[in-house]
CSV table of C-alpha atoms in Angstrom, one decimal:
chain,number,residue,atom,x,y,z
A,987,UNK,CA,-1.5,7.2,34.5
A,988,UNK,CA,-0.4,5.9,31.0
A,989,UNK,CA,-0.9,8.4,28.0
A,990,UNK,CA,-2.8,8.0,25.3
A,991,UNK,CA,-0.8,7.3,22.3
A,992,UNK,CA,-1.3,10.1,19.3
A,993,UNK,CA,0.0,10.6,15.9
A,994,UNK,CA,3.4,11.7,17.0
A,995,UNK,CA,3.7,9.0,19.6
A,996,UNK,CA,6.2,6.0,19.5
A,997,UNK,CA,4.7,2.5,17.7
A,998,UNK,CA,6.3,-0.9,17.7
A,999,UNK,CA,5.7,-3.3,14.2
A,1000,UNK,CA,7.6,-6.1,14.4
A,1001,UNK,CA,11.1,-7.0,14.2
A,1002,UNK,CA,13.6,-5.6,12.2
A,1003,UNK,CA,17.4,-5.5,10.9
A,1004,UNK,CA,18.8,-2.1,9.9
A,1005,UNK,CA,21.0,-2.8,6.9
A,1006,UNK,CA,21.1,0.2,5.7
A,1007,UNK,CA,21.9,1.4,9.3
A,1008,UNK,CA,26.0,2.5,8.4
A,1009,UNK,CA,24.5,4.2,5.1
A,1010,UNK,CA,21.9,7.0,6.5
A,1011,UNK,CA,23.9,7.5,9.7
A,1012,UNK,CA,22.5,8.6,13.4
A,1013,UNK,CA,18.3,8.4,12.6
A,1014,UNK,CA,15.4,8.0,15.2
A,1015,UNK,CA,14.5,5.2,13.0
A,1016,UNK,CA,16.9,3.5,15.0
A,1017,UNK,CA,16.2,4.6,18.2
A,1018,UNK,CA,14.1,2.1,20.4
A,1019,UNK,CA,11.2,3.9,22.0
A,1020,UNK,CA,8.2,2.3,24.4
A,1021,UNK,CA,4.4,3.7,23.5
A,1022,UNK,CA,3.6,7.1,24.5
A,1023,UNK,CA,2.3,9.6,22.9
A,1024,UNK,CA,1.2,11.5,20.0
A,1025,UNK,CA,0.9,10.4,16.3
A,1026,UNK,CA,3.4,12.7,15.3
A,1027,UNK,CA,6.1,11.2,17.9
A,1028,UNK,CA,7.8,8.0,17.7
A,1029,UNK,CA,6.8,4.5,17.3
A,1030,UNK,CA,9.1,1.3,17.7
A,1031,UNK,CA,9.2,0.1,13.9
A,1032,UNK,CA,9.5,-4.1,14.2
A,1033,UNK,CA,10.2,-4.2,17.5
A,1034,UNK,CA,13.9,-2.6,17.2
A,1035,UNK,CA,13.5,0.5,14.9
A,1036,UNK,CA,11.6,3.3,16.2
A,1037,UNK,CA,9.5,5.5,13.3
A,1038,UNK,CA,9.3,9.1,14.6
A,1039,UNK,CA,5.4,9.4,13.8
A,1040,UNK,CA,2.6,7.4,12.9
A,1041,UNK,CA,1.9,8.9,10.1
A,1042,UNK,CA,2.7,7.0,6.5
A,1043,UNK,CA,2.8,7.8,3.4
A,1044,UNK,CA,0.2,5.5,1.4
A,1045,UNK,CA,1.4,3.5,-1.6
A,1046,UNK,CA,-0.6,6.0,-4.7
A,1047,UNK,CA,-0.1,5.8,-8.2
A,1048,UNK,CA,1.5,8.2,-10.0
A,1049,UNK,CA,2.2,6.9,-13.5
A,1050,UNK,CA,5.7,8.5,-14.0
A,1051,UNK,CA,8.2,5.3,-14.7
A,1052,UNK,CA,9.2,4.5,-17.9
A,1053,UNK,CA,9.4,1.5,-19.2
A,1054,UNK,CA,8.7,0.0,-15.7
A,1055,UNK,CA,11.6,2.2,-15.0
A,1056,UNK,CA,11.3,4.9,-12.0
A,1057,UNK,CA,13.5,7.8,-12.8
A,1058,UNK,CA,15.0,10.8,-11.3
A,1059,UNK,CA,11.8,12.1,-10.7
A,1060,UNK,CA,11.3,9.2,-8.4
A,1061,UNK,CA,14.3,10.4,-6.2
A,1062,UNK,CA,12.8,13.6,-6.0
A,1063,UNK,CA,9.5,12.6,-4.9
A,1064,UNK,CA,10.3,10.2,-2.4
A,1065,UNK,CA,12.9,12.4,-0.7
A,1066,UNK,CA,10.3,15.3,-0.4
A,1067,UNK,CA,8.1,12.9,1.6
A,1068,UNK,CA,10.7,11.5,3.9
A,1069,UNK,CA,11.8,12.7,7.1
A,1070,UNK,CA,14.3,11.5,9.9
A,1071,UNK,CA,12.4,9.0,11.5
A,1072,UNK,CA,9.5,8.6,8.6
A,1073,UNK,CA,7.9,5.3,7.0
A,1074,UNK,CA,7.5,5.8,3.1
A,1075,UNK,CA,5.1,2.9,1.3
A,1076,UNK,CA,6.2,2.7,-2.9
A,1077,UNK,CA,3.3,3.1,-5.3
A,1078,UNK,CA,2.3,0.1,-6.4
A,1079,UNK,CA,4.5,-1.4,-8.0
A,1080,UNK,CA,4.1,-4.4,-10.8
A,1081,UNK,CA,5.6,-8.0,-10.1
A,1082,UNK,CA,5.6,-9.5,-13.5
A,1083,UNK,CA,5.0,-8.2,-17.2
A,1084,UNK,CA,1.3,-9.6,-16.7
A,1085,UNK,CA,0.7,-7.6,-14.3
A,1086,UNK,CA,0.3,-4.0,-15.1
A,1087,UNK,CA,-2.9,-2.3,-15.5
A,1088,UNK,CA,-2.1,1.9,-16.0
A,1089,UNK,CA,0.4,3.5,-17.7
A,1090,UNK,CA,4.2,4.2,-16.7
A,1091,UNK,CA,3.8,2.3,-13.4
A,1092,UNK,CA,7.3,1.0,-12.3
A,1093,UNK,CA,8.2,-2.5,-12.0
A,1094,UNK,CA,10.4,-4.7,-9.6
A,1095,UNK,CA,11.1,-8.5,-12.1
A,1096,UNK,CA,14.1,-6.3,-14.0
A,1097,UNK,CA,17.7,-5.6,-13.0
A,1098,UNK,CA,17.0,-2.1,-14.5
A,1099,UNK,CA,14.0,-1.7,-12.3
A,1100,UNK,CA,15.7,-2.9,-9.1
A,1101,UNK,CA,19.0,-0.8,-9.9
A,1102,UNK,CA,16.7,2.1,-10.0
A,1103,UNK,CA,14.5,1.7,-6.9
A,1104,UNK,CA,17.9,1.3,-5.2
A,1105,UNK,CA,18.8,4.8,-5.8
A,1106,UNK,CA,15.3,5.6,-4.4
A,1107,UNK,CA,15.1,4.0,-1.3
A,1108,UNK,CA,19.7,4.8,-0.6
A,1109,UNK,CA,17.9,8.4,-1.2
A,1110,UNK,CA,15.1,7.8,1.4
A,1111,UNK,CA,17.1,5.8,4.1
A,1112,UNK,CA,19.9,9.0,3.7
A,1113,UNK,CA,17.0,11.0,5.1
A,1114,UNK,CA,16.3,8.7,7.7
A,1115,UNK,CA,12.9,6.9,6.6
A,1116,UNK,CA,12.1,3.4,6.4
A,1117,UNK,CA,10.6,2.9,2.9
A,1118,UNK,CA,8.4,-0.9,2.2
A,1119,UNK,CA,8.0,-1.4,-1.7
A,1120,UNK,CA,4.2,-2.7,-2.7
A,1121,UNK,CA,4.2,-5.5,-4.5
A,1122,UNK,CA,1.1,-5.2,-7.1
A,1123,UNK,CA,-0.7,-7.5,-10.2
A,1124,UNK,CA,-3.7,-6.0,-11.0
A,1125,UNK,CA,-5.5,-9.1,-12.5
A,1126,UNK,CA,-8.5,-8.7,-14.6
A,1127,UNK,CA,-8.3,-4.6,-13.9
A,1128,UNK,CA,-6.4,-4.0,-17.3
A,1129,UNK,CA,-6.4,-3.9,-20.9
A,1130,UNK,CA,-4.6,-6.2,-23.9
A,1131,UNK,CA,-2.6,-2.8,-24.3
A,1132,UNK,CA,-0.8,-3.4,-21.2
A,1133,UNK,CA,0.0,-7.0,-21.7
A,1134,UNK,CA,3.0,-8.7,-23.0
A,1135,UNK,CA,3.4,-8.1,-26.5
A,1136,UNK,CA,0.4,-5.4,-26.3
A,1137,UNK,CA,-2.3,-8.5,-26.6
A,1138,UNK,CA,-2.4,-11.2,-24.5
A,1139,UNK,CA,-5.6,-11.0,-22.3
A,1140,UNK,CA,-5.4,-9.9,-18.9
A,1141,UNK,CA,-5.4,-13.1,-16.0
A,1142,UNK,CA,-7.7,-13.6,-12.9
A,1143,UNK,CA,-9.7,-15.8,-10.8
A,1144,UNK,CA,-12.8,-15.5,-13.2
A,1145,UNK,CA,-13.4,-15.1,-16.8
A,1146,UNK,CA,-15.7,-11.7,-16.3
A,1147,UNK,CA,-14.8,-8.4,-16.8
A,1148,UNK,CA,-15.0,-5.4,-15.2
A,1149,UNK,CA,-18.2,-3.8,-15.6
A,1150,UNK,CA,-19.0,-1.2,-18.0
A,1151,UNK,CA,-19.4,1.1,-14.9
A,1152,UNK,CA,-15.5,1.8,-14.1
A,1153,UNK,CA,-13.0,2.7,-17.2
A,1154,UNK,CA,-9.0,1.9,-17.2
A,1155,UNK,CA,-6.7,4.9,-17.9
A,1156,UNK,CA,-5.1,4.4,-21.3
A,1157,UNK,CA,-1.6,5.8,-22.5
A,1158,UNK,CA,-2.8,8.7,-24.1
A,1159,UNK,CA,-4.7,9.7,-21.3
A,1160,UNK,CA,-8.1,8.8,-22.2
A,1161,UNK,CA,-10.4,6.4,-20.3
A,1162,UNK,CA,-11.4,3.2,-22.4
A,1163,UNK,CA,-12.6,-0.5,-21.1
A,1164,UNK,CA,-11.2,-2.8,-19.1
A,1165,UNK,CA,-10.7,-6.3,-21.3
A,1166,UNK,CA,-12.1,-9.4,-20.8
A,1167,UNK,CA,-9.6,-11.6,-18.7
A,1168,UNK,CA,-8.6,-15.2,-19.1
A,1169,UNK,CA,-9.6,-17.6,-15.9
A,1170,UNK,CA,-5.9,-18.9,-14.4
A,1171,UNK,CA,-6.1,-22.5,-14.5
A,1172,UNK,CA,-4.8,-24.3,-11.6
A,1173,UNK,CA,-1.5,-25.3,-12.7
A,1174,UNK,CA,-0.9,-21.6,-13.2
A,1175,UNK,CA,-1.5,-20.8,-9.7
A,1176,UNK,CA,1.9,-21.8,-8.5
A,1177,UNK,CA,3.5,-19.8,-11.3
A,1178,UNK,CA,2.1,-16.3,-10.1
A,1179,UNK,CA,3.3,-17.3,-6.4
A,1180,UNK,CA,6.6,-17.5,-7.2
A,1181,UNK,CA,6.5,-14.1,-9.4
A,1182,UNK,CA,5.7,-12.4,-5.9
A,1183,UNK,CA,8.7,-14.4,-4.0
A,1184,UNK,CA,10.9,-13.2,-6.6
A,1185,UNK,CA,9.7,-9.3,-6.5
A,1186,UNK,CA,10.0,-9.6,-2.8
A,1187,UNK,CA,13.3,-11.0,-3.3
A,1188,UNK,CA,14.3,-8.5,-5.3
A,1189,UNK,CA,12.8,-5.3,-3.7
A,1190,UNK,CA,15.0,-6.4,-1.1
A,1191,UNK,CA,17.9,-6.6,-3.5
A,1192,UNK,CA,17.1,-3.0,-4.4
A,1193,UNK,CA,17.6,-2.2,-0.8
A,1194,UNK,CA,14.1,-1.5,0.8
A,1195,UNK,CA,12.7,-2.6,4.2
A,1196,UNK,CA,10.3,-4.6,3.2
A,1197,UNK,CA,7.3,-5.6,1.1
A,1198,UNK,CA,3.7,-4.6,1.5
A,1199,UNK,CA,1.6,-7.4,-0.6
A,1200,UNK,CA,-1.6,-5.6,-2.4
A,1201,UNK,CA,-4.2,-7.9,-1.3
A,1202,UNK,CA,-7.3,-5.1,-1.7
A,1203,UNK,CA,-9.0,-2.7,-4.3
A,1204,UNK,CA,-10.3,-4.6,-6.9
A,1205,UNK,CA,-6.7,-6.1,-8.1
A,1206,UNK,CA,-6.0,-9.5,-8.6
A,1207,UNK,CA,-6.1,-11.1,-4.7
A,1208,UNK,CA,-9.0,-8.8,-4.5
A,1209,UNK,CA,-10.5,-11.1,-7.5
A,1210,UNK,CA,-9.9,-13.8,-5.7
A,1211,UNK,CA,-10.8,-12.8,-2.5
A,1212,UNK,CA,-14.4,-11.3,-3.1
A,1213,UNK,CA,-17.3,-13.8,-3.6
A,1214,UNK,CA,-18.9,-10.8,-6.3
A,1215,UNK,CA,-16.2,-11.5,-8.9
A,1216,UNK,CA,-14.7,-15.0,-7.6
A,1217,UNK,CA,-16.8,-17.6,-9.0
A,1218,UNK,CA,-14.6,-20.7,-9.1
A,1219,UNK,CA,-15.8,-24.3,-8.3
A,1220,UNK,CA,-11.9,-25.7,-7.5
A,1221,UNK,CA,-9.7,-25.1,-4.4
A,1222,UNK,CA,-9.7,-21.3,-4.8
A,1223,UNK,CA,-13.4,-20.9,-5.2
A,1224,UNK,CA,-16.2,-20.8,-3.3
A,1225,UNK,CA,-15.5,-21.3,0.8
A,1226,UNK,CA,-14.0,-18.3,2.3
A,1227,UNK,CA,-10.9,-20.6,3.2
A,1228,UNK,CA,-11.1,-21.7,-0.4
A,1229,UNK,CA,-11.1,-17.5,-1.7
A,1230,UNK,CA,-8.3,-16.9,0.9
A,1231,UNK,CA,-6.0,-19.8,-0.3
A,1232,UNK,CA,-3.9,-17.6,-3.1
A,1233,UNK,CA,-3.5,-15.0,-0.4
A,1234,UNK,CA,-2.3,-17.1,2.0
A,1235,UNK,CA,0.2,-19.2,-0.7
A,1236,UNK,CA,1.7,-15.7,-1.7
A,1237,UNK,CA,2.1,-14.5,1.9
A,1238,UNK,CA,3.8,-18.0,2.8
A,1239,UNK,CA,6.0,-17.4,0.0
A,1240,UNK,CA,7.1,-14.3,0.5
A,1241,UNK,CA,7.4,-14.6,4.5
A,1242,UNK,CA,9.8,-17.5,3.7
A,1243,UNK,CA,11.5,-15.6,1.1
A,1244,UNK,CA,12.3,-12.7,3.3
A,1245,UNK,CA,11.2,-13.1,6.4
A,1246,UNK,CA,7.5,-12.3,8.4
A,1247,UNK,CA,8.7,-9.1,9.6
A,1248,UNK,CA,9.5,-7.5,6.5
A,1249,UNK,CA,6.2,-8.4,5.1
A,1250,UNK,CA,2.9,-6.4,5.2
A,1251,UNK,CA,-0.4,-7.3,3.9
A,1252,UNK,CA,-3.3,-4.9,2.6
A,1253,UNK,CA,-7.3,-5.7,2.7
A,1254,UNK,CA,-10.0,-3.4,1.5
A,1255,UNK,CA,-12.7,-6.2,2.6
A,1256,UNK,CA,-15.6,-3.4,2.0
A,1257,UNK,CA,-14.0,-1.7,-0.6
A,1258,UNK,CA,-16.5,-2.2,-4.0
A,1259,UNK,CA,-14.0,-1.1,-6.5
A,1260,UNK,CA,-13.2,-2.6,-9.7
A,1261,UNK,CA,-16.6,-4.3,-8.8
A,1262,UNK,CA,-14.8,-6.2,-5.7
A,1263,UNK,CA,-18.3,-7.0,-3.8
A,1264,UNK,CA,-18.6,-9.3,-1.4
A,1265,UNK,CA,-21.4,-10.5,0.7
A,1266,UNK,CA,-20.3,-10.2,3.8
A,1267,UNK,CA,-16.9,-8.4,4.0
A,1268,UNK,CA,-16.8,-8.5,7.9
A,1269,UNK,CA,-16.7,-11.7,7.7
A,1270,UNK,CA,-13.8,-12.1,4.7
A,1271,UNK,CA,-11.9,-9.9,7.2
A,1272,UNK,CA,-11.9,-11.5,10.0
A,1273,UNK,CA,-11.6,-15.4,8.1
A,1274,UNK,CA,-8.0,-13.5,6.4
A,1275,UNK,CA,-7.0,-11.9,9.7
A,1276,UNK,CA,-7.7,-15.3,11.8
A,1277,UNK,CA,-5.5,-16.9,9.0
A,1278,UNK,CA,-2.3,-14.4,8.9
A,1279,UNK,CA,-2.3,-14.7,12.9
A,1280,UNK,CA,-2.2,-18.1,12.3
A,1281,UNK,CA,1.0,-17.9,10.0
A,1282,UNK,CA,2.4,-15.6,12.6
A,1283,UNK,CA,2.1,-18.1,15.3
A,1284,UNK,CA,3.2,-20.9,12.8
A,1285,UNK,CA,6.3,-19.3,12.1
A,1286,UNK,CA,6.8,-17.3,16.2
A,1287,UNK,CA,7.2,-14.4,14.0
A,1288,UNK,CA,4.9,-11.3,13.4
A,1289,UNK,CA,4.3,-9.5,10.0
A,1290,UNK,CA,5.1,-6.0,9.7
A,1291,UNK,CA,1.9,-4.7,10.1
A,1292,UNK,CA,-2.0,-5.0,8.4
A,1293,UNK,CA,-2.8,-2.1,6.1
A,1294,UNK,CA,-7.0,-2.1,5.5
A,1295,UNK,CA,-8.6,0.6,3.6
A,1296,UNK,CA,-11.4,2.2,5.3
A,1297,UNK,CA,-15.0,2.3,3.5
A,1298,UNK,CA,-15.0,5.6,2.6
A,1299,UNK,CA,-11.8,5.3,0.3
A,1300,UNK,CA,-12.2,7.1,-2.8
A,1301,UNK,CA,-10.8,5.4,-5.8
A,1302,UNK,CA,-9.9,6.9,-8.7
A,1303,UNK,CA,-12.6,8.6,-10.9
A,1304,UNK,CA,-15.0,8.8,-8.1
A,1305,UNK,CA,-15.8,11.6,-6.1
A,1306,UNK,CA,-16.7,12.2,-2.1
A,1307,UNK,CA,-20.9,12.1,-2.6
A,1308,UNK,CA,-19.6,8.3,-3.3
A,1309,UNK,CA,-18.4,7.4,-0.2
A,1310,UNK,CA,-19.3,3.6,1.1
A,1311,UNK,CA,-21.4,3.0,4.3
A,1312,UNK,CA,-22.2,4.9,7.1
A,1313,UNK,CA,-19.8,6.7,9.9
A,1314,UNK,CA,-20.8,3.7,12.7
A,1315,UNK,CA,-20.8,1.0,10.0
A,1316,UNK,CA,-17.0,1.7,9.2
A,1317,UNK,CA,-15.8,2.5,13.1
A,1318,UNK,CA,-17.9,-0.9,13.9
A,1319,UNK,CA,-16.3,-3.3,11.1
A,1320,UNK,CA,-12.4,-1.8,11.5
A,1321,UNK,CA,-12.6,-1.7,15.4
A,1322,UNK,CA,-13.9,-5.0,14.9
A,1323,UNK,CA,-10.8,-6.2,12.7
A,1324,UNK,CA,-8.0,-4.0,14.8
A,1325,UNK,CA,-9.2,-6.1,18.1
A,1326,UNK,CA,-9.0,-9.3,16.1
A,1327,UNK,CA,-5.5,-9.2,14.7
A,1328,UNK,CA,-2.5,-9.9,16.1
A,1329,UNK,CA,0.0,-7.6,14.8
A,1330,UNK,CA,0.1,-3.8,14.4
A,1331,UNK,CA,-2.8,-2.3,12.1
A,1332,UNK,CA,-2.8,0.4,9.8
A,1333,UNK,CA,-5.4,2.6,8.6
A,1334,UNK,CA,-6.0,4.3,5.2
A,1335,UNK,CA,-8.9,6.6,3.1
A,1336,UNK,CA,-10.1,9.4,2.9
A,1337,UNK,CA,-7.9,10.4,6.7
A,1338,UNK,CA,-7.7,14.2,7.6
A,1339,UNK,CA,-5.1,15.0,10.4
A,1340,UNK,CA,-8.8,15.0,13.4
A,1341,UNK,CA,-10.0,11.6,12.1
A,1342,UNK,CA,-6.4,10.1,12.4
A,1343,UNK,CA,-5.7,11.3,15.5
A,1344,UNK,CA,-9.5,9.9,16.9
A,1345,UNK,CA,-8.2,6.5,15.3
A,1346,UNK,CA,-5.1,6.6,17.1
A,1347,UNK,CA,-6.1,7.7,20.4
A,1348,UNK,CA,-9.0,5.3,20.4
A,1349,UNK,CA,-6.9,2.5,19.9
A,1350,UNK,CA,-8.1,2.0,16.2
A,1351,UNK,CA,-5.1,1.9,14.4
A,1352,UNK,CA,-1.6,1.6,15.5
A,1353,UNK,CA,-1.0,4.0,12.2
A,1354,UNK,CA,-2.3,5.9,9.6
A,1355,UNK,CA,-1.2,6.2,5.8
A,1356,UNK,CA,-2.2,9.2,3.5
A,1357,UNK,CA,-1.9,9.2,-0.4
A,1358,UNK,CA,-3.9,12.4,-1.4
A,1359,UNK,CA,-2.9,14.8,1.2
A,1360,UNK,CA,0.7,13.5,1.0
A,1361,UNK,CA,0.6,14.0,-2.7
A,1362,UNK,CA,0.2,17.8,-2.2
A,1363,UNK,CA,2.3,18.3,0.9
A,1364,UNK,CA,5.5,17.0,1.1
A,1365,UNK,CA,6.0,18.1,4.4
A,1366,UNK,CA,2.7,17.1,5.9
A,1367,UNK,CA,4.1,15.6,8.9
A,1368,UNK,CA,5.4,19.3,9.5
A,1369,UNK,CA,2.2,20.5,8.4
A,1370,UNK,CA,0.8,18.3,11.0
A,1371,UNK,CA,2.5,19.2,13.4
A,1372,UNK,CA,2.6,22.9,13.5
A,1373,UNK,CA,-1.6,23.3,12.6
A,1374,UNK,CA,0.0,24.9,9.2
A,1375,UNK,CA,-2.8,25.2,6.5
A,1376,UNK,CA,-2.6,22.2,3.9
A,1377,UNK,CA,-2.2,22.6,-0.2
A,1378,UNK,CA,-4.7,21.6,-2.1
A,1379,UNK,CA,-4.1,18.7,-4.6
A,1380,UNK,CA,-4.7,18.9,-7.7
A,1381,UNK,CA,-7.0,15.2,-9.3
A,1382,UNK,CA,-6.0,16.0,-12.7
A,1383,UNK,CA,-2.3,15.7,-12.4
A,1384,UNK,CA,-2.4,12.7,-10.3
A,1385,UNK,CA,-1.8,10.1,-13.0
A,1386,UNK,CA,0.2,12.3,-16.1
A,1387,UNK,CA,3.6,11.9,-17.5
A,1388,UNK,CA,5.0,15.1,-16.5
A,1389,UNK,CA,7.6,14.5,-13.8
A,1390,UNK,CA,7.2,18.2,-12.8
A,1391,UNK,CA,3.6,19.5,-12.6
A,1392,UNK,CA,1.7,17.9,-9.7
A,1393,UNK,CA,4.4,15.4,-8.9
A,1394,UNK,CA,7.7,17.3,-7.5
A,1395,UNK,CA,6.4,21.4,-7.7
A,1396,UNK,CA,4.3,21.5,-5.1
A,1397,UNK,CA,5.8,24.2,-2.2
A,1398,UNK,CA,7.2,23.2,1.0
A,1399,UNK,CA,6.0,25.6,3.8
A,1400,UNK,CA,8.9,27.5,3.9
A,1401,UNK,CA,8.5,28.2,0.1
A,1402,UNK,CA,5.3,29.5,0.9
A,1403,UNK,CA,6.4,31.6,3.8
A,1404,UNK,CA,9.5,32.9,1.9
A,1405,UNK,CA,6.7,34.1,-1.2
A,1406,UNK,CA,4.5,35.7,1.2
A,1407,UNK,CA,7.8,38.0,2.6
């Protein structure tokens, strides 16, 4: 009788090649294991590398670069979260000047930014995790004061704004209002495209594993994605092939630049943030998924894996009474979307350590990513596995400056053990 797999069962993604095998030495990352069981054991990590759990740590903002810049701090934080045999997602991170929409986010379009995300992820693959590095442009969701020069208007599919209902983070820490962006023309299309080839050419420069492409949440695929802010008449307007056509140009690019199989693509088709409506999300998932496993057999190669954010993600200032659909809505739509695409799936928000494990066993997701309870516990996959009691995180520190408090102090298990002696 075959097992059910579990969190800490082995998962296959693809196909892989270890360059940084030599550097982080012996590594059950490198390990090729079959599916078993358990999400906290092992799964075969594109087709030849085998992650020791299926839990991930989600790509979550943190706001602590400088100048685009990560910094020690960075080190720091990434190492806590990584484990022999661990898969590490970057915060998103910005592919051109245009693109940034919060303060202190890091970059990848500099040769300062990529020679400091390479002493990240030679820090991450020394403990024996796989790290992917998001590539991120957040569109309309930003403010002059982030733009080149501090006031060129923000780019999209559309010419509207964000609502008045969601507020940007500013510098000083204060909420204000999201600008109103300038519609990309056309002959700018192309232009964009090749600003994601290039920060997937150079994350892998900087040494990671591969490139997750932010395709959800309100940023700018989102915007063009999502019939509620897309409202274009040309060839990336109206149809759902015609909404789905800069998505599919960036994740031709990219493949070609670096390969399918270190390529990931994320969708939050029922995800409302940023004002990212669409009419019938089931159906813009499926029409994306039925085009990516169409690349894949194009090419004979498979992406990494598909990353879609569950409806009852929480996005930043929001709280749980906000949550999005019902319990058998959500299970109904991503089941739905798991049995249609081709690849290995990944689930994120709002995941405690029960509901993962029900996705996992159930054949929902192939694995799960967590940003909030990773943020608190560095060592949740220990917490995980030994029923230890989790921190609590704390919301206010998520997005600060300080590359201390709520970033890289909060206790390890055996901290807390040790305090209690």
């Amino acid at each position: 009788m075959t097992q059910r797999p579990s969190l800490f069962s082995p998962c296959q993604i693809g196909r892989f090649h270890l360059s940084h095998r030599e550097r982080a030495g012996p590594s059950s990352v490198y390990r090729y294991c079959p599916r078993s069981v358990g999400i906290l054991t092992s799964f075969p990590f594109l087709f030849v590398v085998c992650l020791g759990r299926r839990v991930v740590l989600a790509p979550v903002t943190r706001c602590r670069a400088i100048d685009g810049i990560p910094l020690p701090a960075h080190v720091e934080y990434y190492t806590q979260r990584a484990t022999d045999g661990g898969f590490l997602i970057s915060e998103g991170t910005v592919i051109s000047p245009t693109g940034a929409g919060f303060p202190r986010c890091p970059g990848i379009y500099t040769r300062e930014q990529i020679d400091a995300w390479k002493k990240v992820v030679d820090a991450v693959h020394a403990k024996g995790s796989i790290i992917f590095c998001q590539l991120w442009h957040v569109g309309r969701a930003s403010n002059q004061i982030y733009q080149p020069g501090g006031t060129a208007v923000p780019i999209s599919s559309t010419d509207k704004p964000v609502s008045g209902r969601w507020k940007i983070l500013m510098p000083d820490g204060k909420y204000g209002s999201f600008a109103r962006p300038r519609r990309l023309a056309i002959s700018e299309i192309p232009v964009i495209v090749q600003h994601y080839r290039q920060a997937a050419l150079n994350a892998i420069e900087a040494g990671f594993d591969g490139v997750e492409i932010h395709g959800a949440h309100g940023y700018l695929i989102d915007q063009f994605l999502k019939d509620g802010i897309n409202d274009r008449t040309d060839a990336y307007g109206g149809s759902l092939q015609n909404r789905c056509r800069f998505l599919m140009e960036v994740t031709r690019a990219v493949t070609s630049a670096v390969g399918p199989e270190r390529v990931a693509v994320r969708l939050s088709p029922a995800i409302d943030h940023l004002d990212a409506y669409d009419s019938d999300p089931r159906r813009l998932g499926l029409t994306v998924i039925e085009q990516l496993n169409a690349l894949q057999r194009e090419s004979g190669e498979r992406l990494a894996y598909l990353h879609v954010t569950q409806p009852r993600y929480v996005a930043y200032g929001q709280t749980e009474s906000g949550l999005q659909g019902s319990a058998e809505e959500e299970s109904q739509m991503m089941r739905a979307l798991r049995e249609a695409y081709n690849g290995s799936f990944m689930c994120s928000g709002g995941f405690t350590q029960e509901l993962a494990v029900a996705a996992v066993e159930q054949g929902d997701a192939d694995l799960v990513s967590f940003g909030r309870l990773f943020i608190s516990n560095p060592d949740l996959v220990e917490r995980f596995k030994l029923g230890a009691r989790l921190n609590r995180y704390v919301r206010a520190t998520f997005y600060t400056a300080d590359p201390v408090v709520g970033y890289t102090d909060y206790p390890f298990l055996g901290q807390q053990q040790r305090a209690r002696l």
